[in-house]
């Protein structure tokens, strides 16, 4: 009935992703993401940056950071990518140029990744 090849690699990827979630445990995984988000939020405050969304409405896996007036959105993101191999996204629509979208999801939600990004942002924004 279906004459195209199914996306087998996508099925393998889904299987592996679910295996990792089961191995870590769903509750532990949620807590890890929450802890790393809080670490990031505290670090942002420490270096003088603000989150766009009030704390009670924030997602642990995605943070919108207000771009300080002295910073050039594209230049900061370019330096992060070229010097630190870190990619963050800019805002959309009316938030374009005023926020960065930073995701710590899955395997990348690690304290060392949070620390690296905070260190890089602080160095670039000086």
mmCIF file of N, CA and C in Angstrom:
data_model
loop_
_atom_site.group_PDB
_atom_site.id
_atom_site.type_symbol
_atom_site.label_atom_id
_atom_site.label_comp_id
_atom_site.label_asym_id
_atom_site.label_seq_id
_atom_site.Cartn_x
_atom_site.Cartn_y
_atom_site.Cartn_z
ATOM 1 N N UNK A 1 0.830 -1.191 0.000
ATOM 2 C CA UNK A 1 0.000 0.000 0.000
ATOM 3 C C UNK A 1 0.874 1.254 0.000
ATOM 4 N N UNK A 2 1.925 1.251 0.834
ATOM 5 C CA UNK A 2 2.823 2.413 0.898
ATOM 6 C C UNK A 2 4.079 2.052 0.131
ATOM 7 N N UNK A 3 4.342 2.752 -0.951
ATOM 8 C CA UNK A 3 5.429 2.371 -1.839
ATOM 9 C C UNK A 3 6.748 3.102 -1.581
ATOM 10 N N UNK A 4 6.862 3.823 -0.453
ATOM 11 C CA UNK A 4 8.106 4.513 -0.111
ATOM 12 C C UNK A 4 8.761 3.818 1.076
ATOM 13 N N UNK A 5 10.055 3.980 1.194
ATOM 14 C CA UNK A 5 10.791 3.407 2.316
ATOM 15 C C UNK A 5 10.489 4.198 3.581
ATOM 16 N N UNK A 6 10.183 3.478 4.628
ATOM 17 C CA UNK A 6 9.930 4.139 5.914
ATOM 18 C C UNK A 6 11.235 4.750 6.430
ATOM 19 N N UNK A 7 11.140 5.813 7.215
ATOM 20 C CA UNK A 7 12.345 6.475 7.734
ATOM 21 C C UNK A 7 12.967 5.653 8.878
ATOM 22 N N UNK A 8 13.625 4.569 8.509
ATOM 23 C CA UNK A 8 14.153 3.621 9.497
ATOM 24 C C UNK A 8 15.089 4.294 10.489
ATOM 25 N N UNK A 9 15.971 5.189 10.028
ATOM 26 C CA UNK A 9 16.909 5.838 10.954
ATOM 27 C C UNK A 9 16.156 6.679 11.991
ATOM 28 N N UNK A 10 15.018 7.245 11.619
ATOM 29 C CA UNK A 10 14.213 8.003 12.580
ATOM 30 C C UNK A 10 13.639 7.069 13.654
ATOM 31 N N UNK A 11 13.241 5.869 13.257
ATOM 32 C CA UNK A 11 12.735 4.898 14.236
ATOM 33 C C UNK A 11 13.838 4.458 15.195
ATOM 34 N N UNK A 12 15.037 4.243 14.666
ATOM 35 C CA UNK A 12 16.165 3.885 15.526
ATOM 36 C C UNK A 12 16.481 5.036 16.488
ATOM 37 N N UNK A 13 16.440 6.259 15.985
ATOM 38 C CA UNK A 13 16.687 7.423 16.825
ATOM 39 C C UNK A 13 15.641 7.563 17.926
ATOM 40 N N UNK A 14 14.395 7.361 17.584
ATOM 41 C CA UNK A 14 13.320 7.421 18.581
ATOM 42 C C UNK A 14 13.512 6.334 19.633
ATOM 43 N N UNK A 15 13.827 5.133 19.183
ATOM 44 C CA UNK A 15 14.051 4.011 20.110
ATOM 45 C C UNK A 15 15.191 4.334 21.077
ATOM 46 N N UNK A 16 16.301 4.840 20.555
ATOM 47 C CA UNK A 16 17.450 5.164 21.406
ATOM 48 C C UNK A 16 17.115 6.285 22.378
ATOM 49 N N UNK A 17 16.408 7.308 21.904
ATOM 50 C CA UNK A 17 16.006 8.399 22.782
ATOM 51 C C UNK A 17 15.119 7.921 23.927
ATOM 52 N N UNK A 18 14.166 7.077 23.613
ATOM 53 C CA UNK A 18 13.280 6.538 24.654
ATOM 54 C C UNK A 18 14.038 5.622 25.606
ATOM 55 N N UNK A 19 15.025 4.884 25.069
ATOM 56 C CA UNK A 19 15.844 4.022 25.925
ATOM 57 C C UNK A 19 16.621 4.864 26.939
ATOM 58 N N UNK A 20 17.177 5.989 26.488
ATOM 59 C CA UNK A 20 17.921 6.869 27.386
ATOM 60 C C UNK A 20 17.020 7.471 28.465
ATOM 61 N N UNK A 21 15.809 7.862 28.073
ATOM 62 C CA UNK A 21 14.856 8.401 29.053
ATOM 63 C C UNK A 21 14.512 7.338 30.091
ATOM 64 N N UNK A 22 14.245 6.113 29.638
ATOM 65 C CA UNK A 22 13.905 5.031 30.562
ATOM 66 C C UNK A 22 15.081 4.707 31.479
ATOM 67 N N UNK A 23 16.280 4.737 30.934
ATOM 68 C CA UNK A 23 17.470 4.431 31.730
ATOM 69 C C UNK A 23 17.680 5.463 32.837
ATOM 70 N N UNK A 24 17.530 6.740 32.501
ATOM 71 C CA UNK A 24 17.718 7.806 33.490
ATOM 72 C C UNK A 24 16.535 7.886 34.455
ATOM 73 N N UNK A 25 15.351 7.617 33.954
ATOM 74 C CA UNK A 25 14.135 7.770 34.743
ATOM 75 C C UNK A 25 13.518 9.123 34.448
ATOM 76 N N UNK A 26 12.222 9.120 34.171
ATOM 77 C CA UNK A 26 11.545 10.348 33.764
ATOM 78 C C UNK A 26 11.618 11.433 34.841
ATOM 79 N N UNK A 27 11.349 11.071 36.084
ATOM 80 C CA UNK A 27 11.396 12.065 37.170
ATOM 81 C C UNK A 27 12.797 12.643 37.324
ATOM 82 N N UNK A 28 13.815 11.784 37.246
ATOM 83 C CA UNK A 28 15.203 12.250 37.360
ATOM 84 C C UNK A 28 15.558 13.164 36.202
ATOM 85 N N UNK A 29 15.059 12.840 35.027
ATOM 86 C CA UNK A 29 15.337 13.654 33.844
ATOM 87 C C UNK A 29 14.696 15.031 33.988
ATOM 88 N N UNK A 30 13.463 15.078 34.456
ATOM 89 C CA UNK A 30 12.799 16.366 34.686
ATOM 90 C C UNK A 30 13.586 17.193 35.704
ATOM 91 N N UNK A 31 14.028 16.545 36.772
ATOM 92 C CA UNK A 31 14.766 17.251 37.823
ATOM 93 C C UNK A 31 16.102 17.776 37.301
ATOM 94 N N UNK A 32 16.784 16.992 36.474
ATOM 95 C CA UNK A 32 18.060 17.431 35.903
ATOM 96 C C UNK A 32 17.856 18.688 35.056
ATOM 97 N N UNK A 33 16.823 18.685 34.229
ATOM 98 C CA UNK A 33 16.544 19.857 33.398
ATOM 99 C C UNK A 33 16.204 21.071 34.269
ATOM 100 N N UNK A 34 15.432 20.857 35.310
ATOM 101 C CA UNK A 34 15.051 21.957 36.210
ATOM 102 C C UNK A 34 16.275 22.518 36.934
ATOM 103 N N UNK A 35 17.133 21.638 37.440
ATOM 104 C CA UNK A 35 18.334 22.074 38.161
ATOM 105 C C UNK A 35 19.264 22.872 37.258
ATOM 106 N N UNK A 36 19.456 22.401 36.031
ATOM 107 C CA UNK A 36 20.333 23.111 35.101
ATOM 108 C C UNK A 36 19.730 24.438 34.669
ATOM 109 N N UNK A 37 18.407 24.493 34.529
ATOM 110 C CA UNK A 37 17.746 25.759 34.196
ATOM 111 C C UNK A 37 17.953 26.764 35.319
ATOM 112 N N UNK A 38 17.774 26.325 36.550
ATOM 113 C CA UNK A 38 17.956 27.222 37.689
ATOM 114 C C UNK A 38 19.399 27.696 37.788
ATOM 115 N N UNK A 39 20.340 26.799 37.511
ATOM 116 C CA UNK A 39 21.753 27.168 37.479
ATOM 117 C C UNK A 39 21.994 28.257 36.426
ATOM 118 N N UNK A 40 21.371 28.094 35.266
ATOM 119 C CA UNK A 40 21.504 29.076 34.192
ATOM 120 C C UNK A 40 20.880 30.406 34.591
ATOM 121 N N UNK A 41 19.671 30.368 35.136
ATOM 122 C CA UNK A 41 18.985 31.601 35.514
ATOM 123 C C UNK A 41 19.783 32.372 36.560
ATOM 124 N N UNK A 42 20.316 31.655 37.552
ATOM 125 C CA UNK A 42 21.127 32.307 38.591
ATOM 126 C C UNK A 42 22.400 32.897 37.983
ATOM 127 N N UNK A 43 23.016 32.167 37.064
ATOM 128 C CA UNK A 43 24.216 32.651 36.404
ATOM 129 C C UNK A 43 23.959 33.880 35.560
ATOM 130 N N UNK A 44 22.823 33.918 34.893
ATOM 131 C CA UNK A 44 22.462 35.099 34.108
ATOM 132 C C UNK A 44 22.380 36.330 35.002
ATOM 133 N N UNK A 45 21.724 36.180 36.139
ATOM 134 C CA UNK A 45 21.626 37.299 37.087
ATOM 135 C C UNK A 45 23.003 37.748 37.538
ATOM 136 N N UNK A 46 23.871 36.779 37.845
ATOM 137 C CA UNK A 46 25.212 37.069 38.332
ATOM 138 C C UNK A 46 26.018 37.902 37.319
ATOM 139 N N UNK A 47 25.819 37.649 36.025
ATOM 140 C CA UNK A 47 26.578 38.409 35.020
ATOM 141 C C UNK A 47 25.790 39.610 34.480
ATOM 142 N N UNK A 48 24.664 39.892 35.092
ATOM 143 C CA UNK A 48 23.917 41.101 34.755
ATOM 144 C C UNK A 48 22.921 40.969 33.623
ATOM 145 N N UNK A 49 22.530 39.746 33.274
ATOM 146 C CA UNK A 49 21.530 39.543 32.225
ATOM 147 C C UNK A 49 20.190 39.170 32.853
ATOM 148 N N UNK A 50 19.117 39.469 32.146
ATOM 149 C CA UNK A 50 17.763 39.214 32.655
ATOM 150 C C UNK A 50 17.018 38.242 31.746
ATOM 151 N N UNK A 51 16.156 37.455 32.351
ATOM 152 C CA UNK A 51 15.261 36.582 31.585
ATOM 153 C C UNK A 51 14.045 37.391 31.150
ATOM 154 N N UNK A 52 13.503 37.052 30.002
ATOM 155 C CA UNK A 52 12.342 37.758 29.466
ATOM 156 C C UNK A 52 11.050 37.314 30.158
ATOM 157 N N UNK A 53 10.980 36.059 30.520
ATOM 158 C CA UNK A 53 9.750 35.475 31.080
ATOM 159 C C UNK A 53 9.854 35.421 32.609
ATOM 160 N N UNK A 54 8.802 35.806 33.324
ATOM 161 C CA UNK A 54 8.814 35.699 34.787
ATOM 162 C C UNK A 54 9.052 34.250 35.218
ATOM 163 N N UNK A 55 9.717 34.077 36.345
ATOM 164 C CA UNK A 55 10.150 32.751 36.789
ATOM 165 C C UNK A 55 9.001 31.747 36.892
ATOM 166 N N UNK A 56 7.834 32.194 37.292
ATOM 167 C CA UNK A 56 6.713 31.255 37.460
ATOM 168 C C UNK A 56 6.190 30.709 36.126
ATOM 169 N N UNK A 57 6.574 31.326 35.012
ATOM 170 C CA UNK A 57 6.104 30.886 33.694
ATOM 171 C C UNK A 57 7.205 30.308 32.805
ATOM 172 N N UNK A 58 8.414 30.170 33.329
ATOM 173 C CA UNK A 58 9.543 29.707 32.514
ATOM 174 C C UNK A 58 9.515 28.198 32.299
ATOM 175 N N UNK A 59 10.056 27.801 31.155
ATOM 176 C CA UNK A 59 10.259 26.393 30.846
ATOM 177 C C UNK A 59 11.693 26.015 31.211
ATOM 178 N N UNK A 60 11.904 24.875 31.828
ATOM 179 C CA UNK A 60 13.284 24.472 32.155
ATOM 180 C C UNK A 60 14.153 24.198 30.928
ATOM 181 N N UNK A 61 13.565 23.856 29.818
ATOM 182 C CA UNK A 61 14.360 23.480 28.648
ATOM 183 C C UNK A 61 14.642 24.638 27.694
ATOM 184 N N UNK A 62 13.957 25.763 27.851
ATOM 185 C CA UNK A 62 14.162 26.894 26.942
ATOM 186 C C UNK A 62 14.042 28.210 27.703
ATOM 187 N N UNK A 63 15.086 29.020 27.616
ATOM 188 C CA UNK A 63 15.111 30.303 28.309
ATOM 189 C C UNK A 63 15.250 31.422 27.283
ATOM 190 N N UNK A 64 14.431 32.459 27.429
ATOM 191 C CA UNK A 64 14.596 33.655 26.606
ATOM 192 C C UNK A 64 15.320 34.693 27.452
ATOM 193 N N UNK A 65 16.454 35.146 26.935
ATOM 194 C CA UNK A 65 17.317 36.084 27.635
ATOM 195 C C UNK A 65 17.205 37.443 26.950
ATOM 196 N N UNK A 66 16.968 38.486 27.718
ATOM 197 C CA UNK A 66 16.905 39.844 27.147
ATOM 198 C C UNK A 66 18.305 40.266 26.717
ATOM 199 N N UNK A 67 18.405 40.746 25.512
ATOM 200 C CA UNK A 67 19.688 41.207 24.994
ATOM 201 C C UNK A 67 19.945 42.602 25.565
ATOM 202 N N UNK A 68 21.094 42.788 26.215
ATOM 203 C CA UNK A 68 21.372 44.127 26.753
ATOM 204 C C UNK A 68 21.538 45.138 25.624
ATOM 205 N N UNK A 69 21.179 46.372 25.884
ATOM 206 C CA UNK A 69 21.210 47.413 24.865
ATOM 207 C C UNK A 69 22.564 47.620 24.216
ATOM 208 N N UNK A 70 23.624 47.290 24.933
ATOM 209 C CA UNK A 70 24.970 47.500 24.398
ATOM 210 C C UNK A 70 25.430 46.359 23.487
ATOM 211 N N UNK A 71 24.669 45.287 23.406
ATOM 212 C CA UNK A 71 25.089 44.103 22.650
ATOM 213 C C UNK A 71 24.466 44.062 21.259
ATOM 214 N N UNK A 72 25.230 43.545 20.310
ATOM 215 C CA UNK A 72 24.753 43.326 18.949
ATOM 216 C C UNK A 72 24.347 41.857 18.840
ATOM 217 N N UNK A 73 23.065 41.605 18.686
ATOM 218 C CA UNK A 73 22.511 40.251 18.651
ATOM 219 C C UNK A 73 23.317 39.322 17.745
ATOM 220 N N UNK A 74 23.439 39.688 16.486
ATOM 221 C CA UNK A 74 24.092 38.812 15.507
ATOM 222 C C UNK A 74 25.566 38.613 15.801
ATOM 223 N N UNK A 75 26.260 39.662 16.233
ATOM 224 C CA UNK A 75 27.693 39.545 16.533
ATOM 225 C C UNK A 75 27.946 38.631 17.730
ATOM 226 N N UNK A 76 27.113 38.742 18.753
ATOM 227 C CA UNK A 76 27.279 37.879 19.931
ATOM 228 C C UNK A 76 27.057 36.432 19.530
ATOM 229 N N UNK A 77 25.996 36.163 18.783
ATOM 230 C CA UNK A 77 25.722 34.783 18.370
ATOM 231 C C UNK A 77 26.810 34.248 17.455
ATOM 232 N N UNK A 78 27.349 35.104 16.597
ATOM 233 C CA UNK A 78 28.432 34.694 15.701
ATOM 234 C C UNK A 78 29.690 34.339 16.505
ATOM 235 N N UNK A 79 30.031 35.154 17.483
ATOM 236 C CA UNK A 79 31.208 34.879 18.317
ATOM 237 C C UNK A 79 31.016 33.604 19.145
ATOM 238 N N UNK A 80 29.815 33.406 19.669
ATOM 239 C CA UNK A 80 29.549 32.178 20.415
ATOM 240 C C UNK A 80 29.797 30.954 19.539
ATOM 241 N N UNK A 81 29.336 31.014 18.317
ATOM 242 C CA UNK A 81 29.482 29.883 17.407
ATOM 243 C C UNK A 81 30.937 29.691 16.978
ATOM 244 N N UNK A 82 31.591 30.774 16.581
ATOM 245 C CA UNK A 82 32.953 30.662 16.053
ATOM 246 C C UNK A 82 34.002 30.385 17.127
ATOM 247 N N UNK A 83 33.890 31.023 18.285
ATOM 248 C CA UNK A 83 34.914 30.884 19.322
ATOM 249 C C UNK A 83 34.649 29.740 20.296
ATOM 250 N N UNK A 84 33.365 29.426 20.525
ATOM 251 C CA UNK A 84 33.022 28.461 21.569
ATOM 252 C C UNK A 84 32.225 27.254 21.057
ATOM 253 N N UNK A 85 31.880 27.269 19.767
ATOM 254 C CA UNK A 85 31.071 26.193 19.181
ATOM 255 C C UNK A 85 29.720 26.052 19.890
ATOM 256 N N UNK A 86 29.147 27.193 20.264
ATOM 257 C CA UNK A 86 27.848 27.235 20.940
ATOM 258 C C UNK A 86 26.876 27.969 20.029
ATOM 259 N N UNK A 87 25.726 27.355 19.795
ATOM 260 C CA UNK A 87 24.711 27.998 18.966
ATOM 261 C C UNK A 87 23.482 28.302 19.804
ATOM 262 N N UNK A 88 23.098 29.576 19.812
ATOM 263 C CA UNK A 88 21.836 29.985 20.422
ATOM 264 C C UNK A 88 21.041 30.697 19.336
ATOM 265 N N UNK A 89 19.759 30.847 19.555
ATOM 266 C CA UNK A 89 18.887 31.426 18.530
ATOM 267 C C UNK A 89 18.439 32.825 18.933
ATOM 268 N N UNK A 90 18.065 33.596 17.933
ATOM 269 C CA UNK A 90 17.496 34.912 18.174
ATOM 270 C C UNK A 90 15.983 34.830 18.332
ATOM 271 N N UNK A 91 15.393 35.950 18.644
ATOM 272 C CA UNK A 91 13.947 36.007 18.808
ATOM 273 C C UNK A 91 13.219 36.056 17.474
ATOM 274 N N UNK A 92 11.915 35.816 17.537
ATOM 275 C CA UNK A 92 11.034 35.874 16.364
ATOM 276 C C UNK A 92 10.081 37.056 16.494
ATOM 277 N N UNK A 93 9.574 37.498 15.357
ATOM 278 C CA UNK A 93 8.522 38.524 15.357
ATOM 279 C C UNK A 93 8.938 39.767 16.114
ATOM 280 N N UNK A 94 8.077 40.220 17.011
ATOM 281 C CA UNK A 94 8.359 41.451 17.743
ATOM 282 C C UNK A 94 9.508 41.300 18.742
ATOM 283 N N UNK A 95 9.933 40.057 19.002
ATOM 284 C CA UNK A 95 11.076 39.834 19.894
ATOM 285 C C UNK A 95 12.399 39.722 19.141
ATOM 286 N N UNK A 96 12.355 39.807 17.822
ATOM 287 C CA UNK A 96 13.580 39.718 17.026
ATOM 288 C C UNK A 96 14.510 40.873 17.411
ATOM 289 N N UNK A 97 15.743 40.508 17.736
ATOM 290 C CA UNK A 97 16.729 41.511 18.124
ATOM 291 C C UNK A 97 16.673 41.922 19.578
ATOM 292 N N UNK A 98 15.689 41.425 20.322
ATOM 293 C CA UNK A 98 15.592 41.813 21.730
ATOM 294 C C UNK A 98 15.767 40.647 22.706
ATOM 295 N N UNK A 99 15.733 39.400 22.211
ATOM 296 C CA UNK A 99 15.978 38.244 23.087
ATOM 297 C C UNK A 99 16.822 37.197 22.358
ATOM 298 N N UNK A 100 17.500 36.397 23.171
ATOM 299 C CA UNK A 100 18.141 35.172 22.686
ATOM 300 C C UNK A 100 17.335 34.010 23.223
ATOM 301 N N UNK A 101 17.200 32.971 22.428
ATOM 302 C CA UNK A 101 16.525 31.745 22.871
ATOM 303 C C UNK A 101 17.597 30.691 23.107
ATOM 304 N N UNK A 102 17.671 30.217 24.349
ATOM 305 C CA UNK A 102 18.716 29.290 24.755
ATOM 306 C C UNK A 102 18.070 27.997 25.234
ATOM 307 N N UNK A 103 18.444 26.903 24.608
ATOM 308 C CA UNK A 103 17.895 25.609 24.986
ATOM 309 C C UNK A 103 18.942 24.702 25.607
ATOM 310 N N UNK A 104 18.618 24.148 26.739
ATOM 311 C CA UNK A 104 19.401 23.075 27.356
ATOM 312 C C UNK A 104 18.457 21.889 27.432
ATOM 313 N N UNK A 105 18.574 20.997 26.445
ATOM 314 C CA UNK A 105 17.631 19.890 26.307
ATOM 315 C C UNK A 105 18.377 18.577 26.155
ATOM 316 N N UNK A 106 17.784 17.531 26.705
ATOM 317 C CA UNK A 106 18.353 16.203 26.545
ATOM 318 C C UNK A 106 19.778 16.132 27.060
ATOM 319 N N UNK A 107 20.664 15.542 26.252
ATOM 320 C CA UNK A 107 22.061 15.360 26.663
ATOM 321 C C UNK A 107 22.772 16.685 26.916
ATOM 322 N N UNK A 108 22.382 17.746 26.226
ATOM 323 C CA UNK A 108 23.068 19.033 26.407
ATOM 324 C C UNK A 108 22.692 19.725 27.718
ATOM 325 N N UNK A 109 21.696 19.223 28.417
ATOM 326 C CA UNK A 109 21.313 19.806 29.702
ATOM 327 C C UNK A 109 22.261 19.267 30.778
ATOM 328 N N UNK A 110 23.445 19.878 30.846
ATOM 329 C CA UNK A 110 24.514 19.484 31.760
ATOM 330 C C UNK A 110 25.102 20.745 32.397
ATOM 331 N N UNK A 111 25.490 20.665 33.678
ATOM 332 C CA UNK A 111 26.067 21.841 34.348
ATOM 333 C C UNK A 111 27.281 22.416 33.615
ATOM 334 N N UNK A 112 28.124 21.550 33.044
ATOM 335 C CA UNK A 112 29.311 22.049 32.350
ATOM 336 C C UNK A 112 28.942 22.855 31.097
ATOM 337 N N UNK A 113 27.837 22.515 30.455
ATOM 338 C CA UNK A 113 27.375 23.292 29.297
ATOM 339 C C UNK A 113 26.813 24.643 29.729
ATOM 340 N N UNK A 114 26.105 24.645 30.841
ATOM 341 C CA UNK A 114 25.585 25.902 31.392
ATOM 342 C C UNK A 114 26.751 26.816 31.741
ATOM 343 N N UNK A 115 27.748 26.273 32.446
ATOM 344 C CA UNK A 115 28.910 27.073 32.845
ATOM 345 C C UNK A 115 29.665 27.610 31.632
ATOM 346 N N UNK A 116 29.831 26.780 30.612
ATOM 347 C CA UNK A 116 30.542 27.214 29.409
ATOM 348 C C UNK A 116 29.825 28.377 28.739
ATOM 349 N N UNK A 117 28.506 28.283 28.586
ATOM 350 C CA UNK A 117 27.767 29.361 27.955
ATOM 351 C C UNK A 117 27.837 30.641 28.777
ATOM 352 N N UNK A 118 27.690 30.538 30.086
ATOM 353 C CA UNK A 118 27.753 31.733 30.929
ATOM 354 C C UNK A 118 29.127 32.388 30.853
ATOM 355 N N UNK A 119 30.169 31.582 30.885
ATOM 356 C CA UNK A 119 31.532 32.098 30.762
ATOM 357 C C UNK A 119 31.741 32.793 29.427
ATOM 358 N N UNK A 120 31.257 32.165 28.359
ATOM 359 C CA UNK A 120 31.395 32.722 27.009
ATOM 360 C C UNK A 120 30.623 34.035 26.883
ATOM 361 N N UNK A 121 29.394 34.063 27.360
ATOM 362 C CA UNK A 121 28.593 35.300 27.289
ATOM 363 C C UNK A 121 29.267 36.424 28.057
ATOM 364 N N UNK A 122 29.758 36.109 29.247
ATOM 365 C CA UNK A 122 30.402 37.137 30.056
ATOM 366 C C UNK A 122 31.631 37.691 29.337
ATOM 367 N N UNK A 123 32.426 36.830 28.734
ATOM 368 C CA UNK A 123 33.633 37.274 28.029
ATOM 369 C C UNK A 123 33.277 38.118 26.800
ATOM 370 N N UNK A 124 32.300 37.702 26.053
ATOM 371 C CA UNK A 124 31.917 38.410 24.823
ATOM 372 C C UNK A 124 31.295 39.764 25.142
ATOM 373 N N UNK A 125 30.509 39.837 26.199
ATOM 374 C CA UNK A 125 29.789 41.070 26.509
ATOM 375 C C UNK A 125 30.645 42.117 27.223
ATOM 376 N N UNK A 126 31.856 41.749 27.631
ATOM 377 C CA UNK A 126 32.743 42.725 28.303
ATOM 378 C C UNK A 126 33.243 43.752 27.324
#
